[in-house]
Short mmCIF file of C-alpha atoms in Angstrom, two decimals:
data_model
loop_
_atom_site.label_atom_id
_atom_site.label_comp_id
_atom_site.label_asym_id
_atom_site.label_seq_id
_atom_site.Cartn_x
_atom_site.Cartn_y
_atom_site.Cartn_z
CA MET B 660 68.56 66.23 98.51
CA LYS B 661 67.16 68.53 95.81
CA LYS B 662 66.95 71.33 98.36
CA LEU B 663 70.62 70.88 99.34
CA LEU B 664 71.63 70.82 95.67
CA LYS B 665 69.68 74.02 95.09
CA ILE B 666 71.33 75.72 98.07
CA PHE B 667 74.75 74.54 96.86
CA THR B 668 74.06 75.90 93.37
CA TYR B 669 73.01 79.27 94.80
CA LEU B 670 76.12 79.35 96.98
CA ILE B 671 78.47 78.61 94.08
CA SER B 672 76.69 81.20 91.94
CA PHE B 673 77.04 83.80 94.70
CA ILE B 674 80.75 83.05 95.09
CA LEU B 675 81.33 83.31 91.34
CA ILE B 676 79.42 86.58 91.08
CA ALA B 677 81.29 88.01 94.07
CA ALA B 678 84.62 86.92 92.58
CA ILE B 679 83.83 88.46 89.20
CA ALA B 680 82.62 91.67 90.85
CA GLY B 681 85.77 91.80 92.96
CA ALA B 682 87.99 91.27 89.93
CA ILE B 683 86.18 94.02 88.02
CA TYR B 684 86.50 96.39 90.99
CA ILE B 685 90.22 95.74 91.39
CA SER B 686 90.79 96.10 87.65
CA THR B 687 88.99 99.45 87.48
CA ALA B 688 89.76 101.03 90.87
CA PHE B 689 93.47 100.20 91.16
CA PRO B 690 96.26 101.15 91.21
CA LYS B 691 95.46 104.06 93.51
CA VAL B 692 98.22 106.65 93.33
CA SER B 693 98.27 110.40 92.84
CA GLU B 694 98.46 112.03 89.43
CA PRO B 695 101.97 112.79 88.12
CA GLU B 696 103.52 116.07 89.23
CA ASP B 697 104.21 118.84 86.74
CA LEU B 698 108.01 118.53 86.70
CA LYS B 699 110.70 119.83 84.41
CA ILE B 700 114.12 118.55 85.43
CA GLU B 701 117.14 120.46 84.17
CA LEU B 702 119.79 118.26 82.58
CA THR B 703 122.69 119.96 84.34
CA ALA B 704 126.16 118.41 84.43
CA ASP B 705 125.94 117.96 88.21
CA ARG B 706 122.58 116.19 88.01
CA ILE B 707 123.73 113.89 85.22
CA GLU B 708 126.97 113.06 87.05
CA ARG B 709 125.23 112.12 90.31
CA GLY B 710 122.50 110.32 88.39
CA ALA B 711 125.15 108.22 86.64
CA TYR B 712 126.68 107.33 90.02
CA LEU B 713 123.30 106.34 91.44
CA ALA B 714 121.97 104.45 88.42
CA ASN B 715 125.20 102.50 87.86
CA HIS B 716 126.49 101.94 91.38
CA VAL B 717 123.68 102.35 93.96
CA THR B 718 120.20 101.79 92.56
CA VAL B 719 121.93 99.73 89.83
CA CYS B 720 119.30 100.43 87.19
CA MET B 721 121.75 99.41 84.49
CA ASP B 722 122.19 95.90 85.91
CA CYS B 723 118.81 95.00 84.41
CA HIS B 724 118.36 97.61 81.71
CA SER B 725 121.46 96.62 79.70
CA THR B 726 122.84 93.51 78.03
CA ARG B 727 125.27 91.90 80.45
CA ASP B 728 128.20 89.73 79.43
CA PHE B 729 128.33 86.83 81.89
CA SER B 730 131.34 85.36 80.15
CA LYS B 731 133.19 87.95 82.26
CA PHE B 732 133.30 88.24 86.04
CA SER B 733 130.28 90.11 87.43
CA GLY B 734 128.56 90.28 84.04
CA PRO B 735 129.50 93.85 83.05
CA PRO B 736 127.16 95.60 80.59
CA THR B 737 128.11 95.15 76.97
CA PRO B 738 129.31 98.47 75.50
CA GLY B 739 126.62 100.17 73.46
CA THR B 740 123.71 98.55 75.35
CA ILE B 741 123.42 100.81 78.40
CA GLY B 742 119.74 101.37 79.09
CA LYS B 743 118.38 99.44 76.10
CA GLY B 744 116.62 96.82 78.27
CA GLY B 745 115.85 93.23 77.37
CA ASP B 746 116.74 91.31 80.53
CA ARG B 747 114.17 88.49 80.94
CA PHE B 748 112.79 87.27 84.26
CA ASP B 749 110.49 84.24 84.36
CA HIS B 750 109.24 81.14 86.17
CA SER B 751 112.72 79.62 86.24
CA MET B 752 113.58 82.35 88.77
CA GLY B 753 110.52 81.65 90.92
CA LEU B 754 108.53 84.54 89.46
CA PRO B 755 104.79 84.49 88.68
CA GLY B 756 105.06 85.23 84.98
CA VAL B 757 107.41 86.53 82.32
CA PHE B 758 108.86 90.02 82.60
CA TYR B 759 111.28 92.10 80.53
CA ALA B 760 113.37 95.09 81.53
CA LYS B 761 112.24 97.94 79.30
CA ASN B 762 114.25 100.39 77.24
CA ILE B 763 115.05 103.43 79.42
CA THR B 764 117.11 105.35 76.89
CA PRO B 765 115.43 108.40 75.29
CA PHE B 766 114.00 106.03 72.66
CA GLY B 767 112.08 104.06 75.29
CA ILE B 768 110.96 106.92 77.52
CA SER B 769 110.20 109.54 74.89
CA ASP B 770 106.47 109.46 75.66
CA TYR B 771 107.02 110.06 79.39
CA THR B 772 107.04 113.48 81.01
CA ASP B 773 109.47 114.02 83.88
CA GLY B 774 106.55 113.87 86.30
CA GLU B 775 105.41 110.55 84.84
CA LEU B 776 108.93 109.12 85.12
CA TYR B 777 109.15 110.30 88.72
CA ARG B 778 105.84 108.59 89.53
CA LEU B 779 106.89 105.44 87.69
CA ILE B 780 110.16 105.14 89.59
CA THR B 781 108.67 105.89 93.01
CA THR B 782 105.28 104.13 92.77
CA GLY B 783 105.57 101.56 89.98
CA VAL B 784 102.70 103.00 87.92
CA THR B 785 103.22 103.64 84.21
CA ASN B 786 101.99 106.65 82.28
CA ASP B 787 99.02 104.59 81.04
CA GLY B 788 98.06 103.54 84.56
CA ARG B 789 99.47 100.00 84.70
CA ALA B 790 101.04 98.62 87.88
CA MET B 791 104.54 97.21 87.43
CA PHE B 792 105.71 94.01 89.10
CA PRO B 793 108.26 95.14 91.71
CA LEU B 794 111.29 93.67 89.96
CA MET B 795 112.15 97.32 89.74
CA PRO B 796 112.09 97.93 93.51
CA TYR B 797 109.97 101.06 93.44
CA MET B 798 108.95 100.52 97.07
CA TYR B 799 112.56 101.34 98.02
CA TYR B 800 112.94 104.18 95.52
CA GLY B 801 109.77 105.68 96.99
CA LYS B 802 111.72 106.30 100.20
CA MET B 803 114.59 108.19 98.61
CA ASP B 804 115.28 111.91 98.39
CA PRO B 805 113.36 113.48 95.48
CA ASP B 806 116.57 115.13 94.31
CA ASP B 807 118.21 111.74 93.85
CA ILE B 808 115.30 110.57 91.70
CA TYR B 809 115.56 113.81 89.69
CA ASP B 810 119.27 113.07 89.15
CA ILE B 811 118.51 109.56 87.89
CA ILE B 812 115.93 110.94 85.48
CA ALA B 813 118.43 113.54 84.22
CA TYR B 814 120.99 110.79 83.65
CA ILE B 815 118.73 108.44 81.69
CA ARG B 816 117.50 111.39 79.62
CA SER B 817 121.15 112.01 78.69
CA LEU B 818 121.86 108.43 77.53
CA PRO B 819 122.44 107.74 73.83
CA SER B 820 119.12 106.71 72.29
CA ILE B 821 119.02 103.01 71.36
CA GLU B 822 116.16 101.50 69.38
CA SER B 823 114.78 98.35 71.01
CA GLU B 824 111.37 97.07 72.01
CA PHE B 825 110.37 94.17 74.24
CA PRO B 826 107.08 92.41 75.06
CA ASP B 827 104.86 93.52 77.91
CA ALA B 828 104.77 91.35 81.01
CA GLU B 829 102.71 88.14 81.07
CA ILE B 830 101.58 87.82 84.68
CA ASP B 831 99.98 84.72 86.14
CA PHE B 832 96.53 84.78 87.73
CA PRO B 833 95.77 85.84 90.48
CA VAL B 834 99.02 87.81 90.81
CA ASN B 835 97.95 90.00 87.88
CA LEU B 836 95.07 91.24 90.05
CA ILE B 837 96.98 91.40 93.34
CA LEU B 838 99.67 93.42 91.60
CA LYS B 839 97.23 96.24 90.90
CA THR B 840 96.75 96.80 94.64
CA MET B 841 100.46 97.06 95.46
CA PRO B 842 101.45 100.59 94.33
CA HIS B 843 100.90 103.46 96.74
CA ASP B 844 102.06 107.04 97.00
CA PRO B 845 105.73 107.33 97.95
CA ASP B 846 107.07 108.34 101.35
CA MET B 847 110.04 110.37 100.17
CA GLN B 848 112.85 111.03 102.64
CA LYS B 849 115.55 113.67 102.84
CA ARG B 850 119.02 112.31 102.14
CA PRO B 851 120.92 112.25 105.48
CA ASP B 852 124.17 114.10 106.02
CA PRO B 853 127.02 111.72 105.04
CA THR B 854 128.72 112.51 108.36
CA ASP B 855 125.91 110.59 110.09
CA GLN B 856 127.29 107.23 108.99
CA VAL B 857 124.47 105.08 110.35
CA ALA B 858 121.66 107.19 108.89
CA TYR B 859 123.46 107.68 105.57
CA GLY B 860 124.33 103.98 105.42
CA ALA B 861 120.68 103.07 106.01
CA TYR B 862 119.71 105.44 103.20
CA LEU B 863 122.14 103.78 100.77
CA VAL B 864 121.09 100.27 101.81
CA ASN B 865 117.48 101.20 101.06
CA ALA B 866 118.38 102.89 97.75
CA ALA B 867 120.40 99.85 96.70
CA SER B 868 117.55 97.54 97.84
CA CYS B 869 120.19 95.22 99.34
CA ALA B 870 117.49 93.20 101.11
CA GLU B 871 116.04 92.09 97.76
CA CYS B 872 119.06 89.93 96.97
CA HIS B 873 120.30 89.11 100.47
CA THR B 874 117.02 87.66 101.77
CA PRO B 875 115.41 84.24 101.15
CA PHE B 876 112.90 84.37 98.29
CA GLU B 877 109.65 82.39 98.15
CA ALA B 878 106.42 82.64 96.14
CA GLY B 879 107.64 85.66 94.20
CA THR B 880 108.68 87.77 97.20
CA ILE B 881 111.32 88.00 99.92
CA VAL B 882 110.58 86.27 103.22
CA ALA B 883 109.61 88.85 105.84
CA GLY B 884 111.63 88.67 109.05
CA LYS B 885 114.70 87.19 107.36
CA GLU B 886 116.02 90.35 105.75
CA PHE B 887 119.76 90.29 104.90
CA SER B 888 120.19 86.66 106.08
CA GLY B 889 121.12 85.49 102.57
CA GLY B 890 119.85 82.41 100.80
CA ARG B 891 118.38 83.79 97.58
CA SER B 892 119.73 81.96 94.54
CA PHE B 893 120.37 83.40 91.09
CA PRO B 894 120.86 81.27 87.96
CA PHE B 895 123.39 82.15 85.28
CA PRO B 896 123.00 81.54 81.54
CA ASP B 897 125.47 78.63 81.75
CA GLY B 898 123.22 76.82 84.26
CA SER B 899 125.34 77.54 87.33
CA VAL B 900 123.83 79.19 90.39
CA VAL B 901 125.12 81.70 92.93
CA THR B 902 123.47 82.15 96.33
CA ALA B 903 123.52 85.49 98.14
CA PRO B 904 125.40 85.32 101.47
CA ASN B 905 124.25 86.32 104.93
CA ILE B 906 125.21 89.95 105.61
CA THR B 907 123.72 90.20 109.09
CA GLN B 908 125.92 90.42 112.20
CA ASP B 909 125.82 86.66 112.80
CA PRO B 910 129.45 85.78 113.68
CA GLU B 911 129.36 82.32 112.07
CA THR B 912 127.42 82.69 108.84
CA GLY B 913 127.33 86.48 108.47
CA ILE B 914 129.77 89.37 108.77
CA GLY B 915 129.75 89.68 112.57
CA ASN B 916 133.50 89.03 112.77
CA TRP B 917 134.48 91.32 109.92
CA THR B 918 136.60 94.35 110.70
CA GLU B 919 135.91 97.73 109.13
CA GLU B 920 138.97 97.22 106.93
CA MET B 921 137.65 93.88 105.65
CA PHE B 922 134.27 95.40 104.87
CA LEU B 923 135.73 98.39 103.01
CA SER B 924 138.14 96.16 101.13
CA ARG B 925 135.27 94.07 99.77
CA PHE B 926 133.66 97.17 98.28
CA THR B 927 136.79 98.89 96.99
CA GLN B 928 138.73 96.00 95.49
CA TYR B 929 137.45 96.90 91.99
CA ALA B 930 137.62 100.68 92.42
CA ASP B 931 140.64 101.07 90.16
CA SER B 932 139.44 102.74 86.97
CA GLY B 933 141.76 100.47 85.03
CA TYR B 934 140.09 97.30 86.28
CA VAL B 935 139.03 94.92 83.51
CA ALA B 936 136.65 92.08 84.36
CA PRO B 937 138.42 88.73 83.77
CA ASN B 938 136.89 85.98 81.65
CA VAL B 939 134.90 83.30 83.49
CA ASN B 940 134.51 79.81 82.10
CA PRO B 941 131.14 78.00 82.37
CA GLY B 942 130.65 76.64 85.88
CA GLU B 943 133.30 78.85 87.49
CA PHE B 944 132.35 81.22 90.31
CA ASN B 945 130.67 84.41 89.20
CA THR B 946 128.54 87.13 90.75
CA ILE B 947 125.51 89.14 89.67
CA GLU B 948 126.93 92.29 91.31
CA VAL B 949 128.44 94.46 88.63
CA SER B 950 132.04 95.41 89.45
CA PHE B 951 132.41 98.65 87.54
#
């Protein structure tokens, strides 16, 4: 019996030592990404204009990095808060910790070079070497055209500077260690010719990370193999919940029976520049997709 107890003690000690050594290795060796490039992005009018289009309507950076008014339909950003950050994500949303969208106006990114911003957006690694939780879907941005990322950087550099600071993430164990292994060098792609509708559409779907909302979500990540089938739920401040619909070609629960006109209508119904988001009472239908 004493011999078995001794063996058991040795085994437990070995496991603990191995676990500690593994944690130290992960903490010191990861994330493994290349050093930032030496970039200097010109803040031209064309770059800023396309960056504004991308950041507000495709990659939707401003959905999280602004204060949204969910008393109005689609929760449009409150004027004067564009880029200031502050959106909170926590356990109530099925996430392994507490996370805040950071300030991405010139006030918040003043200590970043353009190369460091480019690496942050496309790999999820900060200028001090920390791995970000992929609430910002850098794995999708790392498959975009470099020029589009340059345009986004030019745009956020041009935003009015707003002073605001928010806490760093508090990540649960062992996700805080696993997270360090997630970033990798990007696989940047050339933006397809818009005349190739399928290829260009695929590019936009990736850039917009549509799968992140329109896929079931479990244990802090989307369920592989069920992309675009809907089912992910999003709580609103008033306690109500909206669930993302199926956007696959299933004819019963998806969009398989939609015509091209129906599809385009869904995306252009708020295109009028004079559109004003109507007020929404607590409990009434709302959406997390910004209509602006």
